[in-house]
Amino acid sequence: MPVSPALSEDLAAAVADLYEAAEGTLIETIRKALDQGWDSPLWAQLRLAQLGQLQTAINEIIAALQADATGAIHQAVAEAYDRGSQAAVAELGALAPGVHSIPAGAQAIDRLARAVVDDTGPVYLRMLRTSTDVYRNVIARASAPSVLGAQTRRQAAQSALNQFADRGVTGFVDNAGRSWELRSYVEMAMRSATARAAVEAHSDRLGEAGVELVIVSQAPEECPLCRPWERKILARTGAPGKREVQVEHATEDGEMVTVTVAGSLPEARAAGLLHPNCRHTVSAYMPGVSRVPKAQPSRGTYEDTQKQRYLERQTRKWKRRAAAAVDDQERKKANANVRAYQKRIRELVADTGLPRKSHREQLATAR
């Protein structure tokens, strides 16, 4: 069976869920620490006196997350590598019946998992700093001289909490200089690692069977990075660049076949093919047997898919707002916005034919 980043994206999402759930727990912990004694003139002093207890609670959340996540990262990468290996074995089938033993790939798994663990190392310190800074900021804004009475104090606190719920823990910058929120950053790192593990394992198994050419599928709503490689034949390894090669027929001994190779798989991947969220697959190409698939119309456009993802992010944003609400009115307002964005998603999928992915509208909850 072909291999693609989609083969392991559930593994990446499961790890990212751990971080999103922890972030939700942080919001809830801060809200509960603030949501008491609004009528007291000593509200700010009492809340600041609890800062040490809050930091202890936050550290416990972060320690539990770190312990769970480290194991989950290694497990996800190992599972992705195994899936890639199994995909190659299933794809080769009767053409290479000897390819049934799947090496563990321990070095590749450890290398890829360690890279993610190292990349996410600063996350934990950032979570602690952001949470305590938000707590202090809420208290400062709610106790400013312009704020009079319990109600306006509550409103000022809610405004500050809303800002935190909207952006979450941020400040993570990738190698390209792009800034990410917590869940997106972790999921991006995990999707990259698990996709690489699956593709490397698949490619290694094909190489062991003597298969040196692969073909890229067509994927719906393809992005500009992947479009140049769609339905193209690639060399599994080797030099970049388009060329014609003479190779032996996959099933006829001595018969040669001319194949146009668009480049190498490493070249295509470096140019963006099989990026996180990519829907393309790569499969073994058997000269003289495999056929280049015909172009198929897409259900929508790449821009449609990006609009859908924006609406999904907004849905999750307002669900976080509901979790941060300190009164029923604010909670009702947030839930109304959730329903409004979900309505827009239903309209978009009805107009374009894109599949609705309800799981991307949900917030992960603490285990």
Coordinates of N, CA and C in Angstrom, one line a residue, residues 196-291:
R196 N 8.2 11.5 8.3 CA 9.5 11.1 7.9 C 9.8 9.7 8.2
A197 N 9.4 9.2 9.4 CA 9.6 7.9 9.9 C 8.9 6.9 8.9
A198 N 7.6 7.2 8.6 CA 6.9 6.3 7.7 C 7.5 6.2 6.3
V199 N 7.8 7.4 5.8 CA 8.4 7.4 4.4 C 9.8 6.8 4.4
E200 N 10.6 7.0 5.4 CA 11.9 6.4 5.4 C 11.8 4.9 5.5
A201 N 10.9 4.4 6.3 CA 10.7 2.9 6.5 C 10.2 2.3 5.2
H202 N 9.3 3.0 4.5 CA 8.7 2.5 3.3 C 9.8 2.5 2.2
S203 N 10.5 3.5 2.1 CA 11.6 3.6 1.1 C 12.7 2.6 1.3
D204 N 13.0 2.4 2.6 CA 14.1 1.4 2.9 C 13.6 0.0 2.5
R205 N 12.3 -0.4 2.8 CA 11.8 -1.7 2.4 C 11.8 -1.9 0.9
L206 N 11.4 -0.8 0.2 CA 11.4 -0.9 -1.3 C 12.8 -1.2 -1.8
G207 N 13.8 -0.4 -1.2 CA 15.2 -0.6 -1.6 C 15.7 -2.0 -1.4
E208 N 15.3 -2.6 -0.2 CA 15.7 -4.0 0.0 C 15.1 -5.0 -1.0
A209 N 14.0 -4.6 -1.6 CA 13.4 -5.5 -2.6 C 13.9 -5.2 -4.0
G210 N 14.8 -4.2 -4.1 CA 15.3 -3.8 -5.4 C 14.4 -2.9 -6.2
V211 N 13.5 -2.2 -5.6 CA 12.6 -1.3 -6.2 C 13.3 0.1 -6.1
E212 N 13.6 0.8 -7.2 CA 14.3 2.0 -7.1 C 13.5 3.2 -7.7
L213 N 12.2 2.9 -8.2 CA 11.4 4.0 -8.7 C 10.1 4.0 -7.9
V214 N 9.6 5.3 -7.6 CA 8.3 5.4 -7.0 C 7.4 6.4 -7.8
I215 N 6.1 6.4 -7.5 CA 5.2 7.3 -8.2 C 4.4 8.1 -7.2
V216 N 4.2 9.3 -7.5 CA 3.4 10.2 -6.6 C 1.9 10.2 -7.1
S217 N 1.0 10.1 -6.2 CA -0.4 10.1 -6.5 C -0.9 11.5 -6.9
Q218 N -2.2 11.5 -7.3 CA -2.9 12.8 -7.3 C -3.6 12.9 -6.0
A219 N -3.7 14.1 -5.4 CA -4.4 14.4 -4.2 C -5.4 15.5 -4.4
P220 N -6.5 15.4 -3.8 CA -7.5 16.5 -4.0 C -7.0 17.8 -3.3
E221 N -7.4 18.9 -3.9 CA -7.0 20.3 -3.4 C -5.6 20.4 -3.1
E222 N -4.7 20.0 -4.0 CA -3.3 20.0 -3.8 C -2.8 21.4 -3.6
C223 N -1.7 21.5 -2.8 CA -1.1 22.9 -2.6 C 0.0 23.2 -3.7
P224 N 0.4 24.4 -3.8 CA 1.3 24.8 -4.8 C 2.7 24.1 -4.7
L225 N 3.1 23.7 -3.4 CA 4.3 23.0 -3.2 C 4.3 21.6 -3.8
C226 N 3.2 20.9 -3.8 CA 3.1 19.6 -4.2 C 2.8 19.4 -5.7
R227 N 2.1 20.4 -6.2 CA 1.5 20.3 -7.6 C 2.6 19.9 -8.6
P228 N 3.8 20.4 -8.6 CA 4.8 20.1 -9.6 C 5.1 18.6 -9.6
W229 N 4.9 17.9 -8.5 CA 5.3 16.5 -8.4 C 4.2 15.5 -8.6
E230 N 3.0 16.0 -8.7 CA 1.8 15.2 -8.8 C 1.9 14.3 -10.0
R231 N 1.6 13.0 -9.8 CA 1.5 12.0 -10.9 C 2.9 11.9 -11.6
K232 N 3.9 12.1 -10.9 CA 5.3 12.0 -11.5 C 6.0 10.8 -10.9
I233 N 6.9 10.3 -11.7 CA 7.8 9.1 -11.3 C 9.1 9.7 -10.8
L234 N 9.5 9.2 -9.6 CA 10.7 9.7 -9.0 C 11.7 8.5 -8.7
A235 N 13.0 8.9 -8.7 CA 13.9 7.9 -8.2 C 13.9 7.9 -6.7
R236 N 13.9 6.7 -6.1 CA 13.8 6.6 -4.7 C 15.0 7.3 -4.0
T237 N 16.2 7.2 -4.6 CA 17.4 7.9 -4.2 C 18.1 8.4 -5.4
G238 N 19.2 9.1 -5.1 CA 20.1 9.5 -6.3 C 20.0 11.0 -6.5
A239 N 20.6 11.4 -7.7 CA 20.7 12.8 -8.0 C 19.4 13.4 -8.4
P240 N 19.3 14.7 -8.2 CA 18.1 15.4 -8.6 C 18.0 15.7 -10.1
G241 N 16.9 16.2 -10.6 CA 16.8 16.6 -12.0 C 16.0 15.6 -12.8
K242 N 15.3 16.1 -13.8 CA 14.5 15.3 -14.7 C 15.4 14.6 -15.7
R243 N 15.1 13.4 -16.1 CA 15.9 12.6 -17.0 C 15.1 11.4 -17.5
E244 N 15.6 10.8 -18.6 CA 15.0 9.6 -19.1 C 16.0 8.4 -18.7
V245 N 15.5 7.3 -18.2 CA 16.4 6.2 -17.8 C 15.9 4.9 -18.4
Q246 N 16.8 4.0 -18.7 CA 16.4 2.7 -19.2 C 16.5 1.7 -18.1
V247 N 15.4 1.1 -17.8 CA 15.3 0.1 -16.7 C 14.7 -1.2 -17.2
E248 N 14.9 -2.2 -16.5 CA 14.4 -3.5 -16.9 C 12.9 -3.6 -16.5
H249 N 12.1 -4.2 -17.4 CA 10.7 -4.5 -17.2 C 10.5 -5.2 -15.8
A250 N 9.5 -4.9 -15.1 CA 9.3 -5.4 -13.8 C 9.0 -6.9 -13.8
T251 N 8.4 -7.4 -14.8 CA 8.1 -8.9 -14.9 C 8.7 -9.6 -16.1
E252 N 9.2 -8.9 -17.0 CA 9.8 -9.6 -18.2 C 11.3 -9.5 -18.2
D253 N 12.0 -10.6 -18.0 CA 13.4 -10.6 -17.9 C 14.0 -10.2 -19.3
G254 N 15.0 -9.3 -19.2 CA 15.7 -8.9 -20.4 C 15.1 -7.8 -21.2
E255 N 13.8 -7.5 -20.9 CA 13.1 -6.4 -21.6 C 13.3 -5.1 -20.9
M256 N 13.8 -4.1 -21.7 CA 14.1 -2.7 -21.2 C 12.9 -1.8 -21.5
V257 N 12.7 -0.9 -20.5 CA 11.7 0.1 -20.6 C 12.2 1.5 -20.4
T258 N 11.8 2.5 -21.2 CA 12.2 3.9 -21.0 C 11.3 4.6 -20.1
V259 N 11.8 5.1 -19.0 CA 11.0 5.8 -18.0 C 11.5 7.3 -17.9
T260 N 10.5 8.2 -17.9 CA 10.9 9.6 -17.6 C 10.8 9.9 -16.1
V261 N 11.9 10.2 -15.5 CA 12.0 10.4 -14.1 C 12.0 11.9 -13.8
A262 N 11.1 12.4 -13.0 CA 11.0 13.8 -12.8 C 12.0 14.4 -11.8
G263 N 12.7 13.5 -11.1 CA 13.7 13.9 -10.1 C 13.8 12.8 -9.1
S264 N 14.4 13.1 -7.9 CA 14.5 12.1 -6.9 C 13.5 12.4 -5.7
L265 N 13.2 11.4 -5.0 CA 12.3 11.5 -3.8 C 12.8 12.5 -2.8
P266 N 14.1 12.4 -2.5 CA 14.7 13.4 -1.5 C 14.6 14.9 -2.1
E267 N 14.8 15.0 -3.4 CA 14.6 16.3 -4.0 C 13.2 16.9 -3.9
A268 N 12.2 16.0 -4.2 CA 10.8 16.4 -4.1 C 10.4 16.8 -2.7
R269 N 10.9 16.0 -1.7 CA 10.6 16.2 -0.3 C 11.2 17.5 0.1
A270 N 12.4 17.8 -0.3 CA 13.1 19.1 0.0 C 12.3 20.3 -0.5
A271 N 11.7 20.1 -1.7 CA 10.9 21.1 -2.3 C 9.5 21.3 -1.7
G272 N 9.1 20.4 -0.8 CA 7.8 20.5 -0.1 C 6.9 19.3 -0.2
L273 N 7.1 18.4 -1.1 CA 6.3 17.2 -1.2 C 6.3 16.4 0.1
L274 N 5.1 15.9 0.5 CA 4.9 15.1 1.7 C 5.1 16.0 2.9
H275 N 4.8 17.2 2.8 CA 4.9 18.1 4.0 C 3.8 17.7 5.0
P276 N 3.8 18.2 6.3 CA 2.7 17.9 7.2 C 1.4 18.4 6.5
N277 N 0.4 17.6 6.7 CA -1.0 17.8 6.1 C -1.0 17.5 4.6
C278 N 0.1 17.0 4.0 CA 0.0 16.6 2.6 C -0.9 15.4 2.4
R279 N -1.6 15.4 1.3 CA -2.5 14.3 1.1 C -2.0 13.4 -0.1
H280 N -0.8 13.6 -0.6 CA -0.2 12.8 -1.6 C 0.3 11.5 -1.0
T281 N 0.3 10.5 -1.8 CA 1.0 9.2 -1.4 C 2.1 8.9 -2.4
V282 N 3.0 8.1 -1.9 CA 4.1 7.6 -2.8 C 4.0 6.1 -2.8
S283 N 4.1 5.5 -3.9 CA 4.0 4.0 -4.0 C 5.1 3.5 -5.0
A284 N 5.4 2.2 -4.9 CA 6.4 1.6 -5.8 C 5.9 1.7 -7.3
Y285 N 6.9 2.0 -8.1 CA 6.6 2.1 -9.6 C 7.3 0.9 -10.2
M286 N 6.5 0.0 -10.8 CA 7.0 -1.2 -11.5 C 7.1 -0.9 -13.0
P287 N 8.3 -0.7 -13.6 CA 8.4 -0.4 -15.0 C 7.7 -1.4 -15.9
G288 N 6.9 -0.9 -16.8 CA 6.2 -1.7 -17.7 C 4.9 -2.3 -17.2
V289 N 4.6 -2.1 -15.9 CA 3.4 -2.7 -15.2 C 2.6 -1.5 -14.6
S290 N 3.2 -0.7 -13.9 CA 2.5 0.4 -13.2 C 2.1 1.5 -14.3
R291 N 1.0 2.1 -14.0 CA 0.5 3.2 -14.9 C 0.3 4.5 -14.2

